[in-house]
Amino acid sequence: MDQPDKVPASPAKVKLTPSAVVRYLDQHVIGQDEAKRALAVVVYQHYKKITHANEATNASAAAIALGKSNVLLIGPTGTGKTLLCDTLSRAINVPFVTADATSLAQTKYVNEEIEAILQRLLNKADGNISKAERGIVFIDEIDKLKAADPQSRSTSGESVQHSLLKIMEGSLVKLSNGQSLDTANILFICGGAFVGLENVVANSKAFGFISLTDANNQLILDRLNSRIKPTDLIAYGLIPEFTGRLPVVASLKPLSTAMLVKIMTEPKNCLYNQFREVIKREGAELHIAPRVFEEIASLAAEYKVGARSLRGIFEEMIAPVLFVLPDRSDIKRVEISSLFEEAKLSSA
């Protein structure tokens, strides 16, 4: 039986409360607390709404229809948007697929591409339509659907936004295999870097006064003025109808070098643990000095792509060791004390 104060090891057994979902996300994703809480609340309310609607239907009782809260994640590349969504889907044990808005904008057959996305979702659900209709679809680079000048939006970007409107709100989509999928209960999460949005927010009309106590007034004003508003997204280049389908907006922060170090060392499936397992399968133990992770993080920060470059740097560092180990069964210990020095291989 699930315990309310603990997150079970198996994702399928996570008790679906916002705090439990966040605890599960914390095991796999470093930082981004604001986005985690926002996603956790949306997921809890979304699937609770589905459960209550089914119970009301089974009991032939009238129920108040609740709207769907799709999510927009805004943050620099490599900050964990896709990882958050993928981990979230595993936490609640629902099928999950990703799509690229840029690819949708480049095709002449947008509706067919959208159907293909839903078909992949059905495949992830092993053909179970009911399960697929409760899945999660993550559409990345949604900011690429806007034009440089909102007054002259590109036809392709705007047409893709219009094409996504119906499925994000809920519609019956006929797939190429003849089956139909109802998207009403599919949770759509969109993401993008939205480069330059901070300038739009800075230039948007700020709230100047709220009639509250002096102690709370400035705090509330600061929070309201820092919040990304629908009008900011419209000014950036998204159409009003599309922003209306994304009522929940969460921001992801750029990753500091300290966070990059934690990403490599703390999550269950972190890079360090992965490569320790790789080396273990060759009959040796891997030991990496703390300063090595700091060196990797500093180098990754120079690339300005967030956590995306960490694996590449790690692979390059480990490659010489992996070249030697298969021919050296006598090696039992691998020590790396610096990113810029050769690894020490020993039989002790």
mmCIF file of C-alpha atoms in Angstrom:
data_model
loop_
_atom_site.group_PDB
_atom_site.id
_atom_site.type_symbol
_atom_site.label_atom_id
_atom_site.label_comp_id
_atom_site.label_asym_id
_atom_site.label_seq_id
_atom_site.Cartn_x
_atom_site.Cartn_y
_atom_site.Cartn_z
ATOM 1 C CA MET A 1 0.000 0.000 0.000
ATOM 2 C CA ASP A 2 1.383 3.442 -0.942
ATOM 3 C CA GLN A 3 2.560 5.645 1.882
ATOM 4 C CA PRO A 4 1.616 9.347 1.568
ATOM 5 C CA ASP A 5 4.941 10.556 2.895
ATOM 6 C CA LYS A 6 7.200 8.407 0.717
ATOM 7 C CA VAL A 7 7.748 8.062 -3.004
ATOM 8 C CA PRO A 8 7.909 4.364 -3.933
ATOM 9 C CA ALA A 9 10.737 3.141 -6.132
ATOM 10 C CA SER A 10 8.380 2.031 -8.889
ATOM 11 C CA PRO A 11 6.971 4.940 -10.948
ATOM 12 C CA ALA A 12 3.687 3.124 -11.420
ATOM 13 C CA LYS A 13 3.165 3.122 -7.646
ATOM 14 C CA VAL A 14 3.752 6.828 -7.002
ATOM 15 C CA LYS A 15 0.859 8.214 -5.006
ATOM 16 C CA LEU A 16 -0.505 10.909 -7.259
ATOM 17 C CA THR A 17 -0.320 14.024 -5.099
ATOM 18 C CA PRO A 18 1.623 17.154 -6.093
ATOM 19 C CA SER A 19 4.182 16.688 -3.326
ATOM 20 C CA ALA A 20 4.769 13.018 -4.204
ATOM 21 C CA VAL A 21 5.229 13.851 -7.886
ATOM 22 C CA VAL A 22 7.750 16.563 -6.995
ATOM 23 C CA ARG A 23 9.663 14.144 -4.766
ATOM 24 C CA TYR A 24 9.880 11.693 -7.649
ATOM 25 C CA LEU A 25 11.037 14.421 -10.033
ATOM 26 C CA ASP A 26 13.675 15.492 -7.502
ATOM 27 C CA GLN A 27 15.280 12.057 -7.788
ATOM 28 C CA HIS A 28 15.901 12.522 -11.503
ATOM 29 C CA VAL A 29 15.936 16.259 -12.254
ATOM 30 C CA ILE A 30 18.176 18.816 -10.538
ATOM 31 C CA GLY A 31 16.712 22.211 -9.615
ATOM 32 C CA GLN A 32 13.841 23.873 -11.516
ATOM 33 C CA ASP A 33 11.615 23.788 -8.424
ATOM 34 C CA GLU A 34 9.080 26.269 -9.812
ATOM 35 C CA ALA A 35 8.505 24.218 -12.953
ATOM 36 C CA LYS A 36 8.301 20.973 -10.958
ATOM 37 C CA ARG A 37 5.604 22.357 -8.664
ATOM 38 C CA ALA A 38 3.621 23.795 -11.567
ATOM 39 C CA LEU A 39 3.709 20.505 -13.473
ATOM 40 C CA ALA A 40 2.871 18.484 -10.368
ATOM 41 C CA VAL A 41 -0.236 20.551 -9.617
ATOM 42 C CA VAL A 42 -1.419 20.410 -13.240
ATOM 43 C CA VAL A 43 -0.922 16.638 -13.439
ATOM 44 C CA TYR A 44 -2.690 16.035 -10.127
ATOM 45 C CA GLN A 45 -5.707 18.111 -11.118
ATOM 46 C CA HIS A 46 -5.768 16.770 -14.675
ATOM 47 C CA TYR A 47 -5.905 13.081 -13.790
ATOM 48 C CA LYS A 48 -8.165 13.660 -10.805
ATOM 49 C CA LYS A 49 -10.579 15.413 -13.167
ATOM 50 C CA ILE A 50 -10.523 12.379 -15.493
ATOM 51 C CA THR A 51 -11.183 10.002 -12.598
ATOM 52 C CA HIS A 52 -14.083 12.071 -11.279
ATOM 53 C CA ALA A 53 -15.578 12.409 -14.760
ATOM 54 C CA ASN A 54 -15.479 8.628 -15.231
ATOM 55 C CA GLU A 55 -17.065 8.050 -11.819
ATOM 56 C CA ALA A 56 -19.817 10.538 -12.606
ATOM 57 C CA THR A 57 -20.457 8.848 -15.960
ATOM 58 C CA ASN A 58 -20.597 5.406 -14.378
ATOM 59 C CA ALA A 59 -23.010 6.700 -11.767
ATOM 60 C CA SER A 60 -25.078 8.489 -14.443
ATOM 61 C CA ALA A 61 -24.672 11.687 -12.426
ATOM 62 C CA ALA A 62 -24.248 15.152 -13.817
ATOM 63 C CA ALA A 63 -20.825 16.673 -13.210
ATOM 64 C CA ILE A 64 -19.377 20.116 -13.728
ATOM 65 C CA ALA A 65 -17.179 20.091 -16.825
ATOM 66 C CA LEU A 66 -13.661 21.221 -16.015
ATOM 67 C CA GLY A 67 -11.327 22.715 -18.588
ATOM 68 C CA LYS A 68 -7.909 21.313 -19.445
ATOM 69 C CA SER A 69 -4.765 23.128 -18.305
ATOM 70 C CA ASN A 70 -2.048 22.514 -20.871
ATOM 71 C CA VAL A 71 1.391 23.830 -19.947
ATOM 72 C CA LEU A 72 4.023 26.069 -21.526
ATOM 73 C CA LEU A 73 7.607 25.602 -20.307
ATOM 74 C CA ILE A 74 9.933 28.500 -21.054
ATOM 75 C CA GLY A 75 13.671 28.224 -20.564
ATOM 76 C CA PRO A 76 17.075 28.172 -22.278
ATOM 77 C CA THR A 77 18.157 25.114 -24.214
ATOM 78 C CA GLY A 78 19.532 22.282 -22.097
ATOM 79 C CA THR A 79 17.734 23.279 -18.885
ATOM 80 C CA GLY A 80 15.690 20.065 -18.657
ATOM 81 C CA LYS A 81 12.323 20.710 -20.328
ATOM 82 C CA THR A 82 12.167 17.374 -22.141
ATOM 83 C CA LEU A 83 13.682 15.502 -19.185
ATOM 84 C CA LEU A 84 11.060 16.962 -16.843
ATOM 85 C CA CYS A 85 8.201 15.837 -19.088
ATOM 86 C CA ASP A 86 9.666 12.392 -19.723
ATOM 87 C CA THR A 87 10.290 11.842 -16.003
ATOM 88 C CA LEU A 88 6.801 13.115 -15.216
ATOM 89 C CA SER A 89 5.240 10.571 -17.576
ATOM 90 C CA ARG A 90 7.190 7.772 -15.887
ATOM 91 C CA ALA A 91 6.142 9.017 -12.460
ATOM 92 C CA ILE A 92 2.480 8.651 -13.318
ATOM 93 C CA ASN A 93 2.939 5.713 -15.728
ATOM 94 C CA VAL A 94 1.380 7.173 -18.882
ATOM 95 C CA PRO A 95 2.616 7.028 -22.503
ATOM 96 C CA PHE A 96 4.757 9.979 -23.578
ATOM 97 C CA VAL A 97 5.948 11.281 -26.956
ATOM 98 C CA THR A 98 7.890 14.328 -28.074
ATOM 99 C CA ALA A 99 7.497 16.392 -31.220
ATOM 100 C CA ASP A 100 9.362 19.278 -32.796
ATOM 101 C CA ALA A 101 7.408 22.397 -33.740
ATOM 102 C CA THR A 102 10.120 23.367 -36.218
ATOM 103 C CA SER A 103 9.545 20.154 -38.169
ATOM 104 C CA LEU A 104 5.801 20.780 -38.175
ATOM 105 C CA ALA A 105 6.361 24.247 -39.622
ATOM 106 C CA GLN A 106 8.575 22.890 -42.396
ATOM 107 C CA THR A 107 6.117 20.346 -43.770
ATOM 108 C CA LYS A 108 3.275 20.945 -46.211
ATOM 109 C CA TYR A 109 1.192 18.274 -44.519
ATOM 110 C CA VAL A 110 0.819 19.566 -40.974
ATOM 111 C CA ASN A 111 -2.335 17.605 -40.177
ATOM 112 C CA GLU A 112 -0.707 14.362 -41.295
ATOM 113 C CA GLU A 113 2.305 15.079 -39.096
ATOM 114 C CA ILE A 114 0.025 15.752 -36.136
ATOM 115 C CA GLU A 115 -1.772 12.462 -36.787
ATOM 116 C CA ALA A 116 1.637 10.754 -36.872
ATOM 117 C CA ILE A 117 2.424 12.184 -33.419
ATOM 118 C CA LEU A 118 -0.812 10.743 -32.040
ATOM 119 C CA GLN A 119 -0.088 7.442 -33.763
ATOM 120 C CA ARG A 120 3.271 7.293 -31.956
ATOM 121 C CA LEU A 121 1.439 7.958 -28.705
ATOM 122 C CA LEU A 122 -0.869 5.041 -29.439
ATOM 123 C CA ASN A 123 2.146 2.862 -30.221
ATOM 124 C CA LYS A 124 3.716 3.844 -26.889
ATOM 125 C CA ALA A 125 0.492 2.664 -25.259
ATOM 126 C CA ASP A 126 0.859 -0.714 -27.030
ATOM 127 C CA GLY A 127 -2.254 -0.015 -29.081
ATOM 128 C CA ASN A 128 -4.394 0.626 -26.000
ATOM 129 C CA ILE A 129 -6.581 3.561 -27.077
ATOM 130 C CA SER A 130 -7.879 4.252 -23.575
ATOM 131 C CA LYS A 131 -4.318 4.499 -22.231
ATOM 132 C CA ALA A 132 -3.146 6.636 -25.150
ATOM 133 C CA GLU A 133 -6.000 9.055 -24.537
ATOM 134 C CA ARG A 134 -4.504 9.756 -21.105
ATOM 135 C CA GLY A 135 -0.959 10.287 -22.328
ATOM 136 C CA ILE A 136 1.325 13.293 -22.530
ATOM 137 C CA VAL A 137 2.543 15.014 -25.705
ATOM 138 C CA PHE A 138 5.522 17.374 -25.442
ATOM 139 C CA ILE A 139 5.990 19.810 -28.340
ATOM 140 C CA ASP A 140 9.385 21.497 -28.222
ATOM 141 C CA GLU A 141 10.635 24.694 -29.904
ATOM 142 C CA ILE A 142 7.119 26.117 -29.961
ATOM 143 C CA ASP A 143 8.675 29.594 -30.028
ATOM 144 C CA LYS A 144 9.909 28.875 -33.564
ATOM 145 C CA LEU A 145 6.312 29.178 -34.784
ATOM 146 C CA LYS A 146 6.402 32.941 -34.444
ATOM 147 C CA ALA A 147 7.648 35.521 -36.921
ATOM 148 C CA ALA A 148 10.187 38.237 -36.169
ATOM 149 C CA ASP A 149 7.427 40.818 -36.597
ATOM 150 C CA PRO A 150 4.147 39.831 -34.922
ATOM 151 C CA GLN A 151 2.306 42.127 -37.368
ATOM 152 C CA SER A 152 3.466 39.969 -40.272
ATOM 153 C CA ARG A 153 3.487 36.469 -38.827
ATOM 154 C CA SER A 154 4.726 33.736 -41.128
ATOM 155 C CA THR A 155 1.942 31.694 -42.669
ATOM 156 C CA SER A 156 3.600 28.392 -41.786
ATOM 157 C CA GLY A 157 4.070 29.213 -38.108
ATOM 158 C CA GLU A 158 0.577 30.588 -37.688
ATOM 159 C CA SER A 159 -0.995 27.715 -39.616
ATOM 160 C CA VAL A 160 0.732 25.192 -37.339
ATOM 161 C CA GLN A 161 -0.586 27.023 -34.288
ATOM 162 C CA HIS A 162 -4.112 26.854 -35.733
ATOM 163 C CA SER A 163 -3.679 23.173 -36.548
ATOM 164 C CA LEU A 164 -2.636 22.432 -32.969
ATOM 165 C CA LEU A 165 -5.557 24.323 -31.439
ATOM 166 C CA LYS A 166 -8.224 21.647 -31.852
ATOM 167 C CA ILE A 167 -6.184 18.693 -30.614
ATOM 168 C CA MET A 168 -4.869 20.670 -27.643
ATOM 169 C CA GLU A 169 -8.391 21.579 -26.586
ATOM 170 C CA GLY A 170 -9.858 18.182 -27.416
ATOM 171 C CA SER A 171 -11.076 16.595 -30.630
ATOM 172 C CA LEU A 172 -11.598 13.199 -32.239
ATOM 173 C CA VAL A 173 -8.716 12.518 -34.628
ATOM 174 C CA LYS A 174 -8.915 9.725 -37.182
ATOM 175 C CA LEU A 175 -5.570 7.987 -37.616
ATOM 176 C CA SER A 176 -4.199 6.474 -40.812
ATOM 177 C CA ASN A 177 -4.962 2.948 -39.575
ATOM 178 C CA GLY A 178 -8.644 3.791 -39.293
ATOM 179 C CA GLN A 179 -8.722 4.097 -35.497
ATOM 180 C CA SER A 180 -9.808 7.305 -33.815
ATOM 181 C CA LEU A 181 -8.192 8.999 -30.822
ATOM 182 C CA ASP A 182 -9.953 11.502 -28.562
ATOM 183 C CA THR A 183 -7.466 14.156 -27.425
ATOM 184 C CA ALA A 184 -9.719 15.685 -24.757
ATOM 185 C CA ASN A 185 -7.777 14.062 -21.917
ATOM 186 C CA ILE A 186 -4.311 14.116 -23.488
ATOM 187 C CA LEU A 187 -2.089 16.585 -21.649
ATOM 188 C CA PHE A 188 -0.130 18.837 -23.992
ATOM 189 C CA ILE A 189 3.062 20.470 -22.755
ATOM 190 C CA CYS A 190 4.823 22.936 -25.030
ATOM 191 C CA GLY A 191 8.353 24.200 -24.576
ATOM 192 C CA GLY A 192 10.718 26.737 -26.014
ATOM 193 C CA ALA A 193 13.701 28.954 -25.300
ATOM 194 C CA PHE A 194 11.790 32.123 -26.277
ATOM 195 C CA VAL A 195 14.962 34.114 -26.832
ATOM 196 C CA GLY A 196 14.194 37.811 -26.453
ATOM 197 C CA LEU A 197 10.990 37.301 -24.469
ATOM 198 C CA GLU A 198 12.629 38.962 -21.481
ATOM 199 C CA ASN A 199 12.752 42.194 -23.485
ATOM 200 C CA VAL A 200 9.052 41.912 -24.275
ATOM 201 C CA VAL A 201 8.254 41.354 -20.590
ATOM 202 C CA ALA A 202 10.452 44.283 -19.565
ATOM 203 C CA ASN A 203 8.656 46.603 -21.977
ATOM 204 C CA SER A 204 5.134 45.407 -21.189
ATOM 205 C CA LYS A 205 2.850 47.499 -19.057
ATOM 206 C CA ALA A 206 3.592 46.918 -15.388
ATOM 207 C CA PHE A 207 1.169 46.852 -12.498
ATOM 208 C CA GLY A 208 1.646 50.040 -10.529
ATOM 209 C CA PHE A 209 -0.613 49.848 -7.503
ATOM 210 C CA ILE A 210 -2.712 47.329 -5.610
ATOM 211 C CA SER A 211 -4.804 48.319 -2.635
ATOM 212 C CA LEU A 212 -3.401 46.007 -0.002
ATOM 213 C CA THR A 213 -1.361 46.354 3.141
ATOM 214 C CA ASP A 214 2.048 47.962 2.645
ATOM 215 C CA ALA A 215 3.798 44.793 3.835
ATOM 216 C CA ASN A 216 2.322 42.673 1.047
ATOM 217 C CA ASN A 217 1.883 45.285 -1.668
ATOM 218 C CA GLN A 218 5.437 45.310 -3.096
ATOM 219 C CA LEU A 219 5.855 41.542 -2.921
ATOM 220 C CA ILE A 220 2.673 40.972 -4.908
ATOM 221 C CA LEU A 221 3.565 43.700 -7.406
ATOM 222 C CA ASP A 222 7.020 42.168 -7.978
ATOM 223 C CA ARG A 223 5.500 38.750 -8.525
ATOM 224 C CA LEU A 224 2.857 40.044 -10.956
ATOM 225 C CA ASN A 225 5.339 42.139 -12.904
ATOM 226 C CA SER A 226 7.825 39.264 -13.283
ATOM 227 C CA ARG A 227 5.108 36.870 -14.454
ATOM 228 C CA ILE A 228 4.916 36.101 -18.165
ATOM 229 C CA LYS A 229 1.484 37.254 -19.297
ATOM 230 C CA PRO A 230 -0.569 36.105 -22.318
ATOM 231 C CA THR A 231 -0.107 39.586 -23.798
ATOM 232 C CA ASP A 232 3.686 39.076 -23.632
ATOM 233 C CA LEU A 233 3.396 35.820 -25.608
ATOM 234 C CA ILE A 234 1.120 37.505 -28.155
ATOM 235 C CA ALA A 235 3.568 40.391 -28.526
ATOM 236 C CA TYR A 236 6.323 37.801 -29.015
ATOM 237 C CA GLY A 237 4.453 36.299 -31.961
ATOM 238 C CA LEU A 238 2.026 33.604 -30.793
ATOM 239 C CA ILE A 239 -1.619 33.959 -31.769
ATOM 240 C CA PRO A 240 -4.109 34.759 -28.966
ATOM 241 C CA GLU A 241 -6.059 31.527 -29.471
ATOM 242 C CA PHE A 242 -2.906 29.449 -29.064
ATOM 243 C CA THR A 243 -1.793 31.185 -25.881
ATOM 244 C CA GLY A 244 -5.292 30.575 -24.537
ATOM 245 C CA ARG A 245 -4.701 26.818 -24.844
ATOM 246 C CA LEU A 246 -1.641 27.148 -22.579
ATOM 247 C CA PRO A 247 -3.001 28.676 -19.360
ATOM 248 C CA VAL A 248 -0.128 27.440 -17.171
ATOM 249 C CA VAL A 249 3.273 29.031 -17.875
ATOM 250 C CA ALA A 250 6.368 27.897 -15.962
ATOM 251 C CA SER A 251 9.898 29.208 -16.359
ATOM 252 C CA LEU A 252 13.083 27.154 -16.147
ATOM 253 C CA LYS A 253 16.242 28.886 -14.965
ATOM 254 C CA PRO A 254 19.662 28.737 -16.656
ATOM 255 C CA LEU A 255 21.898 26.078 -15.126
ATOM 256 C CA SER A 256 24.800 27.260 -12.980
ATOM 257 C CA THR A 257 28.081 25.310 -12.851
ATOM 258 C CA ALA A 258 27.082 24.049 -9.392
ATOM 259 C CA MET A 259 23.838 22.665 -10.828
ATOM 260 C CA LEU A 260 25.717 21.055 -13.707
ATOM 261 C CA VAL A 261 27.951 19.292 -11.174
ATOM 262 C CA LYS A 262 24.859 18.007 -9.343
ATOM 263 C CA ILE A 263 23.337 16.819 -12.622
ATOM 264 C CA MET A 264 26.422 14.661 -13.214
ATOM 265 C CA THR A 265 26.580 13.223 -9.716
ATOM 266 C CA GLU A 266 23.251 13.208 -7.843
ATOM 267 C CA PRO A 267 20.315 11.767 -9.858
ATOM 268 C CA LYS A 268 19.832 7.996 -9.871
ATOM 269 C CA ASN A 269 20.679 7.820 -13.547
ATOM 270 C CA CYS A 270 23.390 10.487 -13.473
ATOM 271 C CA LEU A 271 26.364 10.328 -15.831
ATOM 272 C CA TYR A 272 28.743 9.290 -13.065
ATOM 273 C CA ASN A 273 26.597 6.298 -12.142
ATOM 274 C CA GLN A 274 26.161 5.355 -15.790
ATOM 275 C CA PHE A 275 29.882 5.310 -16.490
ATOM 276 C CA ARG A 276 30.668 3.580 -13.208
ATOM 277 C CA GLU A 277 28.386 0.813 -14.457
ATOM 278 C CA VAL A 278 30.127 0.785 -17.855
ATOM 279 C CA ILE A 279 33.547 0.457 -16.204
ATOM 280 C CA LYS A 280 32.209 -2.145 -13.770
ATOM 281 C CA ARG A 281 31.156 -4.337 -16.674
ATOM 282 C CA GLU A 282 34.787 -4.314 -17.766
ATOM 283 C CA GLY A 283 35.811 -5.603 -14.337
ATOM 284 C CA ALA A 284 37.069 -2.348 -12.808
ATOM 285 C CA GLU A 285 35.948 0.449 -10.482
ATOM 286 C CA LEU A 286 35.754 4.076 -11.594
ATOM 287 C CA HIS A 287 36.769 6.847 -9.191
ATOM 288 C CA ILE A 288 36.540 10.489 -10.278
ATOM 289 C CA ALA A 289 37.824 13.346 -8.125
ATOM 290 C CA PRO A 290 35.310 16.122 -7.277
ATOM 291 C CA ARG A 291 37.323 18.758 -9.118
ATOM 292 C CA VAL A 292 36.888 16.827 -12.383
ATOM 293 C CA PHE A 293 33.140 17.454 -12.313
ATOM 294 C CA GLU A 294 33.795 21.132 -11.690
ATOM 295 C CA GLU A 295 36.127 21.244 -14.682
ATOM 296 C CA ILE A 296 33.557 19.517 -16.886
ATOM 297 C CA ALA A 297 30.820 21.879 -15.686
ATOM 298 C CA SER A 298 32.960 24.949 -16.385
ATOM 299 C CA LEU A 299 33.716 23.711 -19.890
ATOM 300 C CA ALA A 300 30.052 22.893 -20.521
ATOM 301 C CA ALA A 301 29.047 26.357 -19.352
ATOM 302 C CA GLU A 302 31.287 27.837 -22.046
ATOM 303 C CA TYR A 303 29.296 25.986 -24.714
ATOM 304 C CA LYS A 304 26.079 27.708 -23.535
ATOM 305 C CA VAL A 305 23.795 24.753 -24.267
ATOM 306 C CA GLY A 306 23.027 23.796 -20.682
ATOM 307 C CA ALA A 307 23.388 20.132 -19.770
ATOM 308 C CA ARG A 308 23.372 18.954 -23.394
ATOM 309 C CA SER A 309 27.171 18.999 -23.701
ATOM 310 C CA LEU A 310 27.921 17.102 -20.474
ATOM 311 C CA ARG A 311 27.712 13.627 -21.982
ATOM 312 C CA GLY A 312 29.953 14.549 -24.895
ATOM 313 C CA ILE A 313 32.682 15.850 -22.583
ATOM 314 C CA PHE A 314 32.300 12.811 -20.329
ATOM 315 C CA GLU A 315 32.526 10.443 -23.299
ATOM 316 C CA GLU A 316 35.686 12.121 -24.544
ATOM 317 C CA MET A 317 37.270 11.836 -21.094
ATOM 318 C CA ILE A 318 36.394 8.141 -20.674
ATOM 319 C CA ALA A 319 37.087 7.015 -24.260
ATOM 320 C CA PRO A 320 40.854 6.328 -23.767
ATOM 321 C CA VAL A 321 40.043 4.166 -20.743
ATOM 322 C CA LEU A 322 37.366 2.211 -22.583
ATOM 323 C CA PHE A 323 39.824 1.603 -25.399
ATOM 324 C CA VAL A 324 42.317 -0.052 -23.054
ATOM 325 C CA LEU A 325 40.123 -1.978 -20.584
ATOM 326 C CA PRO A 326 38.830 -4.772 -22.864
ATOM 327 C CA ASP A 327 42.441 -5.909 -23.404
ATOM 328 C CA ARG A 328 43.555 -5.492 -19.777
ATOM 329 C CA SER A 329 41.740 -7.829 -17.413
ATOM 330 C CA ASP A 330 44.363 -7.022 -14.775
ATOM 331 C CA ILE A 331 43.092 -3.458 -14.340
ATOM 332 C CA LYS A 332 40.774 -3.233 -11.341
ATOM 333 C CA ARG A 333 40.747 0.507 -10.580
ATOM 334 C CA VAL A 334 40.445 3.620 -12.752
ATOM 335 C CA GLU A 335 41.200 6.989 -11.159
ATOM 336 C CA ILE A 336 40.650 10.340 -12.855
ATOM 337 C CA SER A 337 41.997 13.309 -10.925
ATOM 338 C CA SER A 338 41.739 15.958 -13.637
ATOM 339 C CA LEU A 339 39.951 16.414 -16.945
ATOM 340 C CA PHE A 340 43.273 17.478 -18.421
ATOM 341 C CA GLU A 341 45.370 14.524 -17.190
ATOM 342 C CA GLU A 342 45.437 10.896 -18.222
ATOM 343 C CA ALA A 343 43.510 8.433 -16.070
ATOM 344 C CA LYS A 344 45.486 6.288 -13.632
ATOM 345 C CA LEU A 345 44.952 2.560 -14.203
ATOM 346 C CA SER A 346 45.944 0.095 -11.507
ATOM 347 C CA SER A 347 45.453 -3.515 -10.542
ATOM 348 C CA ALA A 348 44.884 -2.736 -6.865
#
